[in-house]
Short mmCIF file of C-alpha atoms in Angstrom, two decimals:
data_model
loop_
_atom_site.label_atom_id
_atom_site.label_comp_id
_atom_site.label_asym_id
_atom_site.label_seq_id
_atom_site.Cartn_x
_atom_site.Cartn_y
_atom_site.Cartn_z
CA UNK A 1 181.58 60.89 115.73
CA UNK A 2 179.94 60.44 112.85
CA UNK A 3 180.83 58.07 109.99
CA UNK A 4 182.26 60.89 107.51
CA UNK A 5 184.41 62.08 110.73
CA UNK A 6 185.82 58.26 111.64
CA UNK A 7 186.63 57.91 108.19
CA UNK A 8 188.69 61.14 107.81
CA UNK A 9 190.38 60.67 111.01
CA UNK A 10 191.76 57.49 109.58
CA UNK A 11 194.77 59.21 107.91
CA UNK A 12 195.26 60.12 112.06
CA UNK A 13 195.49 56.69 113.16
CA UNK A 14 199.15 54.87 113.43
CA UNK A 15 197.51 51.66 113.09
CA UNK A 16 195.98 52.93 109.11
CA UNK A 17 199.97 52.81 107.96
CA UNK A 18 201.01 49.57 109.19
CA UNK A 19 198.21 48.52 106.28
CA UNK A 20 200.19 50.96 104.01
CA UNK A 21 199.68 54.70 103.33
CA UNK A 22 195.73 55.42 102.51
CA UNK A 23 196.03 56.65 99.10
CA UNK A 24 192.23 55.86 98.34
CA UNK A 25 191.70 57.89 100.97
CA UNK A 26 194.00 60.52 100.43
CA UNK A 27 192.38 60.92 96.39
CA UNK A 28 188.70 60.67 97.66
CA UNK A 29 189.38 63.57 100.63
CA UNK A 30 191.32 66.23 97.80
CA UNK A 31 188.41 65.61 95.46
CA UNK A 32 185.56 66.41 98.38
CA UNK A 33 187.66 68.07 100.97
CA UNK A 34 190.72 69.03 100.63
CA UNK A 35 191.56 71.11 103.61
CA UNK A 36 188.92 68.95 106.42
CA UNK A 37 188.77 69.14 109.68
CA UNK A 38 190.94 65.60 111.53
CA UNK A 39 190.50 64.86 115.19
CA UNK A 40 193.06 63.64 117.48
CA UNK A 41 191.46 60.55 119.41
CA UNK A 42 193.27 58.98 121.96
CA UNK A 43 196.03 56.47 120.93
CA UNK A 44 196.73 53.64 123.45
CA UNK A 45 198.28 55.45 126.60
CA UNK A 46 198.55 58.86 124.61
CA UNK A 47 195.88 61.52 124.93
CA UNK A 48 193.42 62.48 122.77
CA UNK A 49 194.62 66.20 120.98
CA UNK A 50 193.12 69.41 119.72
CA UNK A 51 192.49 68.35 116.01
CA UNK A 52 193.84 69.76 113.35
CA UNK A 53 193.10 71.20 109.61
CA UNK A 54 194.68 68.45 106.95
CA UNK A 55 195.62 70.19 103.86
CA UNK A 56 195.88 67.03 101.01
CA UNK A 57 196.48 69.17 97.87
CA UNK A 58 199.96 70.09 95.96
CA UNK A 59 199.41 73.93 95.60
CA UNK A 60 198.05 73.62 98.58
CA UNK A 61 201.20 72.28 100.74
CA UNK A 62 203.64 74.49 99.08
CA UNK A 63 201.20 77.67 99.68
CA UNK A 64 201.49 76.58 103.70
CA UNK A 65 205.48 75.50 103.13
CA UNK A 66 206.19 78.32 101.83
CA UNK A 67 204.52 81.33 104.01
CA UNK A 68 206.07 81.25 107.34
CA UNK A 69 204.37 84.37 108.06
CA UNK A 70 201.04 82.76 108.30
CA UNK A 71 201.80 79.28 109.13
CA UNK A 72 204.73 78.85 112.09
CA UNK A 73 206.48 76.35 112.34
CA UNK A 74 207.67 77.76 115.65
CA UNK A 75 204.42 78.43 117.65
CA UNK A 76 203.49 74.72 118.34
CA UNK A 77 206.07 72.94 116.30
CA UNK A 78 206.02 70.24 114.08
CA UNK A 79 204.56 68.05 115.29
CA UNK A 80 200.90 66.75 115.53
CA UNK A 81 201.36 66.01 119.25
CA UNK A 82 201.81 69.10 121.26
CA UNK A 83 204.80 69.08 123.69
CA UNK A 84 203.56 68.26 126.85
CA UNK A 85 204.56 70.98 128.83
CA UNK A 86 205.72 74.55 128.54
CA UNK A 87 209.27 73.69 129.21
CA UNK A 88 209.05 70.83 126.76
CA UNK A 89 207.71 73.19 124.30
CA UNK A 90 210.83 75.99 124.67
CA UNK A 91 213.03 72.80 124.40
CA UNK A 92 212.08 71.63 120.93
CA UNK A 93 211.77 75.35 119.79
CA UNK A 94 215.26 75.95 119.76
CA UNK A 95 215.45 72.94 116.72
CA UNK A 96 216.26 74.19 112.84
CA UNK A 97 213.33 72.72 112.19
CA UNK A 98 210.73 74.41 114.41
CA UNK A 99 212.13 77.49 113.70
CA UNK A 100 210.48 80.30 111.88
CA UNK A 101 212.60 83.33 109.40
CA UNK A 102 214.80 85.03 110.56
CA UNK A 103 216.25 82.44 112.91
CA UNK A 104 215.71 79.63 111.22
CA UNK A 105 218.32 81.12 108.74
CA UNK A 106 221.32 81.29 110.95
CA UNK A 107 220.60 77.78 112.28
CA UNK A 108 220.41 76.48 108.72
CA UNK A 109 223.29 78.30 107.82
CA UNK A 110 225.17 76.35 109.94
CA UNK A 111 223.95 73.32 109.18
CA UNK A 112 224.36 73.66 105.32
CA UNK A 113 228.76 74.35 105.86
CA UNK A 114 228.29 70.20 106.12
CA UNK A 115 226.89 69.78 103.03
CA UNK A 116 228.45 72.06 100.45
CA UNK A 117 229.19 71.13 96.89
CA UNK A 118 232.59 70.36 97.91
CA UNK A 119 232.10 68.09 100.91
CA UNK A 120 229.47 66.31 99.00
CA UNK A 121 231.96 65.62 96.39
CA UNK A 122 234.25 64.35 99.03
CA UNK A 123 231.69 62.02 100.80
CA UNK A 124 230.44 60.43 97.34
CA UNK A 125 233.17 58.34 96.78
CA UNK A 126 233.17 56.80 100.37
CA UNK A 127 229.91 56.39 100.51
CA UNK A 128 229.31 54.55 97.12
CA UNK A 129 232.37 52.16 98.59
CA UNK A 130 230.38 51.66 101.35
CA UNK A 131 226.79 51.11 99.76
CA UNK A 132 228.99 48.78 97.55
CA UNK A 133 230.36 46.68 100.31
CA UNK A 134 226.80 46.09 102.01
CA UNK A 135 226.01 44.87 98.66
CA UNK A 136 228.98 42.37 97.88
CA UNK A 137 228.33 41.03 101.95
CA UNK A 138 225.19 39.69 100.89
CA UNK A 139 225.40 39.18 98.10
CA UNK A 140 226.78 35.34 98.10
CA UNK A 141 224.02 34.31 100.35
CA UNK A 142 221.15 34.94 97.51
CA UNK A 143 218.93 36.58 100.14
CA UNK A 144 219.06 39.10 102.89
CA UNK A 145 216.69 41.64 104.80
CA UNK A 146 216.92 44.57 102.72
CA UNK A 147 215.82 47.03 105.32
CA UNK A 148 218.71 45.47 107.75
CA UNK A 149 221.06 45.78 105.38
CA UNK A 150 220.14 49.27 104.04
CA UNK A 151 220.09 50.74 107.44
CA UNK A 152 223.40 51.03 107.84
CA UNK A 153 224.21 53.13 105.12
CA UNK A 154 222.98 56.58 106.59
CA UNK A 155 224.01 55.57 109.82
CA UNK A 156 227.47 54.72 108.20
CA UNK A 157 227.41 58.09 106.22
CA UNK A 158 226.55 60.49 109.69
CA UNK A 159 228.64 59.12 111.70
CA UNK A 160 231.46 59.97 109.29
CA UNK A 161 229.93 63.09 109.10
CA UNK A 162 229.71 63.88 112.92
CA UNK A 163 232.78 62.48 113.79
CA UNK A 164 230.93 59.44 115.57
CA UNK A 165 233.47 56.45 116.29
CA UNK A 166 232.17 53.01 114.34
CA UNK A 167 232.29 51.71 117.83
CA UNK A 168 229.21 53.46 118.83
CA UNK A 169 227.42 53.59 115.39
CA UNK A 170 224.82 51.23 117.00
CA UNK A 171 223.58 54.15 119.30
CA UNK A 172 222.44 56.09 116.20
CA UNK A 173 219.91 53.75 114.93
CA UNK A 174 218.79 53.26 119.29
CA UNK A 175 218.32 57.05 119.12
CA UNK A 176 216.56 56.90 116.19
CA UNK A 177 214.22 54.17 116.56
CA UNK A 178 213.42 55.69 119.93
CA UNK A 179 212.23 58.80 118.66
CA UNK A 180 210.72 57.39 115.25
CA UNK A 181 209.17 54.53 116.40
CA UNK A 182 207.86 55.49 119.55
CA UNK A 183 204.37 54.53 118.14
CA UNK A 184 205.29 50.75 117.19
CA UNK A 185 206.03 48.22 120.05
CA UNK A 186 208.82 46.58 118.06
CA UNK A 187 211.07 50.12 118.63
CA UNK A 188 209.61 52.23 121.20
CA UNK A 189 212.05 50.85 123.95
CA UNK A 190 214.07 48.81 121.88
CA UNK A 191 218.04 48.52 122.38
CA UNK A 192 220.18 46.62 120.43
CA UNK A 193 224.29 48.16 121.20
CA UNK A 194 226.15 46.09 123.30
CA UNK A 195 227.87 48.51 125.93
CA UNK A 196 230.81 46.62 126.12
CA UNK A 197 231.50 47.14 122.62
CA UNK A 198 231.10 51.01 122.69
CA UNK A 199 234.00 53.53 123.44
CA UNK A 200 233.93 55.09 126.81
CA UNK A 201 232.11 57.74 125.50
CA UNK A 202 229.22 55.36 124.30
CA UNK A 203 229.11 53.70 127.99
CA UNK A 204 229.05 57.34 129.78
CA UNK A 205 226.35 58.42 127.82
CA UNK A 206 224.32 54.78 128.86
CA UNK A 207 224.11 55.89 132.36
CA UNK A 208 221.83 59.14 130.75
CA UNK A 209 219.32 56.65 129.59
CA UNK A 210 216.14 57.71 130.94
CA UNK A 211 214.54 54.45 132.83
CA UNK A 212 210.67 55.76 133.09
CA UNK A 213 208.64 55.59 130.60
CA UNK A 214 205.48 57.56 131.96
CA UNK A 215 205.53 60.89 133.37
CA UNK A 216 204.17 61.72 137.29
CA UNK A 217 200.52 61.80 136.15
CA UNK A 218 200.98 58.62 133.94
CA UNK A 219 201.71 59.85 130.44
CA UNK A 220 203.79 58.42 128.52
CA UNK A 221 207.02 60.02 128.16
CA UNK A 222 207.13 62.58 125.11
CA UNK A 223 210.20 61.01 123.25
CA UNK A 224 211.33 63.74 121.63
CA UNK A 225 211.57 66.28 125.02
CA UNK A 226 214.97 66.46 126.62
CA UNK A 227 214.61 63.96 129.30
CA UNK A 228 213.75 61.37 127.09
CA UNK A 229 216.88 62.17 125.17
CA UNK A 230 219.09 62.65 128.02
CA UNK A 231 221.81 59.80 126.92
CA UNK A 232 221.70 61.12 122.94
CA UNK A 233 222.82 64.92 124.40
CA UNK A 234 225.54 63.69 127.10
CA UNK A 235 227.32 61.79 123.93
CA UNK A 236 226.68 64.56 121.55
CA UNK A 237 228.14 67.33 124.13
CA UNK A 238 231.21 64.83 125.16
CA UNK A 239 232.01 63.73 121.52
CA UNK A 240 232.07 67.54 120.56
CA UNK A 241 235.08 68.51 123.79
CA UNK A 242 237.03 64.78 122.96
CA UNK A 243 240.26 66.06 121.46
CA UNK A 244 240.56 65.60 117.83
CA UNK A 245 240.37 66.94 114.51
CA UNK A 246 237.94 70.16 114.16
CA UNK A 247 235.01 68.48 113.09
CA UNK A 248 231.00 69.54 112.50
CA UNK A 249 230.10 69.26 116.12
CA UNK A 250 232.96 71.40 117.02
CA UNK A 251 232.06 73.88 114.47
CA UNK A 252 228.86 73.84 115.78
CA UNK A 253 229.77 75.07 119.24
CA UNK A 254 232.39 77.32 117.80
CA UNK A 255 229.50 79.26 115.87
CA UNK A 256 227.80 80.12 118.97
CA UNK A 257 224.89 78.28 119.45
CA UNK A 258 223.56 77.45 122.73
CA UNK A 259 223.48 74.53 124.81
CA UNK A 260 220.09 73.96 123.77
CA UNK A 261 220.80 74.25 120.04
CA UNK A 262 223.35 72.64 119.45
CA UNK A 263 221.64 69.26 121.28
CA UNK A 264 218.51 69.86 119.01
CA UNK A 265 221.27 69.90 116.07
CA UNK A 266 222.74 66.88 116.86
CA UNK A 267 219.22 65.70 117.36
CA UNK A 268 218.75 66.51 113.77
CA UNK A 269 221.53 64.96 111.98
CA UNK A 270 221.56 61.79 114.17
CA UNK A 271 217.56 61.21 113.51
CA UNK A 272 216.05 62.95 110.96
CA UNK A 273 219.50 63.20 109.00
CA UNK A 274 218.90 59.03 109.34
CA UNK A 275 215.60 58.08 108.53
CA UNK A 276 214.92 59.86 105.08
CA UNK A 277 217.83 57.41 103.96
CA UNK A 278 216.65 54.65 106.01
CA UNK A 279 213.26 54.74 104.96
CA UNK A 280 213.46 55.63 101.51
CA UNK A 281 215.88 52.94 100.41
CA UNK A 282 213.37 50.16 101.20
CA UNK A 283 210.23 51.78 100.36
CA UNK A 284 211.74 53.15 97.29
CA UNK A 285 212.71 49.22 96.57
CA UNK A 286 209.66 47.74 97.87
CA UNK A 287 207.84 50.19 94.91
CA UNK A 288 210.82 49.38 92.08
CA UNK A 289 210.37 45.45 92.72
CA UNK A 290 206.17 45.97 92.72
CA UNK A 291 206.56 46.67 89.43
CA UNK A 292 208.31 44.23 87.51
CA UNK A 293 208.49 46.20 84.08
CA UNK A 294 210.03 49.32 85.54
CA UNK A 295 212.30 46.96 86.81
CA UNK A 296 213.27 45.15 84.27
CA UNK A 297 213.60 49.02 82.52
CA UNK A 298 216.02 50.01 84.52
CA UNK A 299 218.08 47.14 84.07
CA UNK A 300 218.34 48.05 80.50
CA UNK A 301 218.83 51.83 80.91
CA UNK A 302 220.74 52.18 84.43
CA UNK A 303 221.16 56.24 82.84
CA UNK A 304 217.56 56.47 84.75
CA UNK A 305 218.53 55.78 88.21
CA UNK A 306 218.52 59.88 89.08
CA UNK A 307 215.12 59.48 87.51
CA UNK A 308 213.80 56.84 89.19
CA UNK A 309 215.26 57.56 92.47
CA UNK A 310 213.03 61.03 92.05
CA UNK A 311 210.26 58.55 91.44
CA UNK A 312 210.72 56.37 94.61
CA UNK A 313 210.70 59.07 96.44
CA UNK A 314 207.76 60.44 95.16
CA UNK A 315 205.53 57.31 95.83
CA UNK A 316 207.72 56.48 99.16
CA UNK A 317 207.67 59.56 100.74
CA UNK A 318 209.80 59.02 103.63
CA UNK A 319 208.11 61.90 106.06
CA UNK A 320 204.04 61.24 105.46
CA UNK A 321 203.32 64.92 106.91
CA UNK A 322 204.55 68.06 108.81
CA UNK A 323 202.73 70.59 110.71
CA UNK A 324 202.29 74.24 110.85
CA UNK A 325 200.15 76.33 112.88
CA UNK A 326 198.12 79.35 111.94
CA UNK A 327 199.66 83.02 113.11
CA UNK A 328 196.60 84.79 111.99
CA UNK A 329 193.04 84.02 110.62
CA UNK A 330 193.58 83.21 107.47
CA UNK A 331 191.80 80.71 104.77
CA UNK A 332 193.65 77.76 102.87
CA UNK A 333 191.71 76.73 99.49
CA UNK A 334 188.66 78.99 100.78
CA UNK A 335 188.66 76.89 103.93
CA UNK A 336 188.73 79.27 106.86
CA UNK A 337 191.57 78.56 109.41
CA UNK A 338 191.31 80.56 112.56
CA UNK A 339 194.79 81.61 114.35
CA UNK A 340 196.28 79.09 116.41
CA UNK A 341 194.43 76.06 114.52
CA UNK A 342 196.82 73.24 114.26
CA UNK A 343 197.41 72.72 109.86
CA UNK A 344 199.37 69.66 108.81
CA UNK A 345 200.39 69.49 105.37
CA UNK A 346 200.86 65.74 103.57
CA UNK A 347 203.44 64.76 101.38
CA UNK A 348 201.98 61.59 100.62
CA UNK A 349 198.83 63.17 99.12
CA UNK A 350 200.20 66.35 97.72
CA UNK A 351 202.72 63.64 95.94
CA UNK A 352 199.68 61.57 94.09
CA UNK A 353 197.81 64.83 92.86
CA UNK A 354 196.60 64.46 88.97
CA UNK A 355 196.58 68.42 88.80
CA UNK A 356 200.58 67.99 88.75
CA UNK A 357 200.99 64.68 87.87
CA UNK A 358 200.05 62.52 84.96
CA UNK A 359 198.21 59.10 86.21
CA UNK A 360 199.82 59.93 89.72
CA UNK A 361 199.51 56.68 91.34
CA UNK A 362 201.74 55.15 87.86
CA UNK A 363 205.01 54.05 89.09
CA UNK A 364 207.60 55.65 85.89
CA UNK A 365 211.28 55.17 86.74
CA UNK A 366 211.52 57.95 83.61
CA UNK A 367 209.12 60.26 85.00
CA UNK A 368 210.50 64.32 84.26
CA UNK A 369 209.90 66.06 85.49
CA UNK A 370 208.78 65.19 89.00
CA UNK A 371 207.73 68.03 91.52
CA UNK A 372 207.45 66.30 94.66
CA UNK A 373 207.77 67.44 98.10
CA UNK A 374 209.20 64.61 99.79
CA UNK A 375 212.28 67.08 101.01
CA UNK A 376 209.65 69.51 101.60
CA UNK A 377 209.65 72.92 100.19
CA UNK A 378 209.99 76.63 101.07
CA UNK A 379 212.35 77.88 104.22
CA UNK A 380 212.53 74.47 105.56
CA UNK A 381 213.53 72.64 102.24
CA UNK A 382 215.69 69.56 103.31
CA UNK A 383 218.93 70.98 103.74
CA UNK A 384 220.29 67.09 103.16
CA UNK A 385 218.58 66.19 99.88
CA UNK A 386 221.15 65.95 98.00
CA UNK A 387 223.42 63.93 100.46
CA UNK A 388 220.21 61.57 100.62
CA UNK A 389 220.00 61.28 96.85
CA UNK A 390 223.82 60.45 96.28
CA UNK A 391 223.21 57.59 98.93
CA UNK A 392 219.84 56.35 97.14
CA UNK A 393 221.53 56.03 94.04
CA UNK A 394 224.81 54.54 95.03
CA UNK A 395 222.76 51.64 96.83
CA UNK A 396 219.99 51.50 93.68
CA UNK A 397 223.48 51.29 91.15
CA UNK A 398 224.92 48.50 93.14
CA UNK A 399 221.79 46.63 93.26
CA UNK A 400 221.45 46.46 89.70
CA UNK A 401 224.42 45.76 89.17
CA UNK A 402 225.46 42.64 91.46
CA UNK A 403 222.34 41.56 92.29
CA UNK A 404 220.82 39.60 89.22
CA UNK A 405 217.18 38.91 89.35
CA UNK A 406 216.54 40.58 92.65
CA UNK A 407 213.02 40.41 93.68
CA UNK A 408 210.37 40.32 96.51
CA UNK A 409 210.83 36.98 98.29
CA UNK A 410 206.65 35.67 97.92
CA UNK A 411 207.36 33.71 101.48
CA UNK A 412 208.00 36.23 103.49
CA UNK A 413 205.62 39.66 103.04
CA UNK A 414 207.49 42.88 103.97
CA UNK A 415 206.91 44.40 107.91
CA UNK A 416 205.50 48.39 107.62
CA UNK A 417 206.62 50.59 110.80
CA UNK A 418 203.34 51.75 113.00
CA UNK A 419 203.82 55.23 112.55
CA UNK A 420 201.77 58.56 111.13
CA UNK A 421 204.82 60.33 110.45
CA UNK A 422 207.23 58.03 109.06
CA UNK A 423 206.67 55.90 105.91
CA UNK A 424 208.79 52.89 107.49
CA UNK A 425 209.75 49.23 106.83
CA UNK A 426 210.38 47.03 109.45
CA UNK A 427 211.86 44.37 106.96
CA UNK A 428 211.90 44.11 103.38
CA UNK A 429 212.99 40.26 102.55
CA UNK A 430 214.39 40.12 99.19
CA UNK A 431 216.04 37.06 97.05
CA UNK A 432 218.21 37.30 93.75
CA UNK A 433 220.28 34.53 91.40
CA UNK A 434 223.39 33.90 93.16
CA UNK A 435 226.05 33.06 89.77
CA UNK A 436 226.94 29.67 89.95
#
């Protein structure tokens, strides 16, 4: 491996992101090789992969994302790592995220029913109230780990949408940790729930939790496989069958989903819907507090909160990348791409493209327009984007209003998630002035 290739490969390695998103390297590559080949070396116990084309410029990222006829979400799914077996691939292909039109549109219509303007309006007051409760609960202490505090809101919101009992909310967090944090030793096998505190449904689901961490041939179990998530899916089916009001899960089953489609739909709600806000809130606050002039401006002009949230999402995209697979021989920005090649679009790079964003490395809470791709683009634009924005704006408003002098704790630096996919923080210690 040459030195240049080893440098390019850094954008794949999870350890790179433990130190921060490599924006400087992305900037160099956008100028020199905006569509470049990246190898997939072995990482710990995870075997090497076939390699992929990294797409780094804003225009090219949009081109890939809006062209499912050329770049499929279905052929190889949307994670860089290939599913381990044909059965694993067949299962993940049932997920809306891993579908192409027209099948994708059928599943998206079912999900979209939970995020209509009317549904969001009904949720808004409840979400805002919960955000205020979280801020008020820590206010007298003068300090907190904001990551731990912020993690509650998306879990609380999704539990409300899905009809998950309060006692079982911790299961949503555990499942997300296992799936999203599998590259991080702190999260890969974490379990935070107390079985005695769960409902009967929750305790029954724990009996299905897999104990094996490797396959018979010694490879790590894919955290997104059906076997690895047996407890989540057992819970989903039991919750949907529970007598009670007609909730979103019951409506999904009533819409004619197969068992596998229902399971992967629950996965999207419980994990993807959680992690966008869980990563975006702490990361956005870290970015804001790292620019004291912008924090002061926002305190003086809270009407800028909507544009500030968009700038936080641009500068701290919750998801670093997504994968597609070329359906035929084609070109991206002149680079030949062969049928079957993996093509990985980097949201984190596209959001700093100087061809689209003036002074792209400058954080500006008043930036408009703001054509970031943190929620994706094209057919797979995030269906829950408005709910995520609602949560981000509510928390930010209450932080500005109730925690004067908010700042990073200089004695306790933030800790980043080890992941080449999720742009997350494991802890963000902050402090503020407690009124006398």
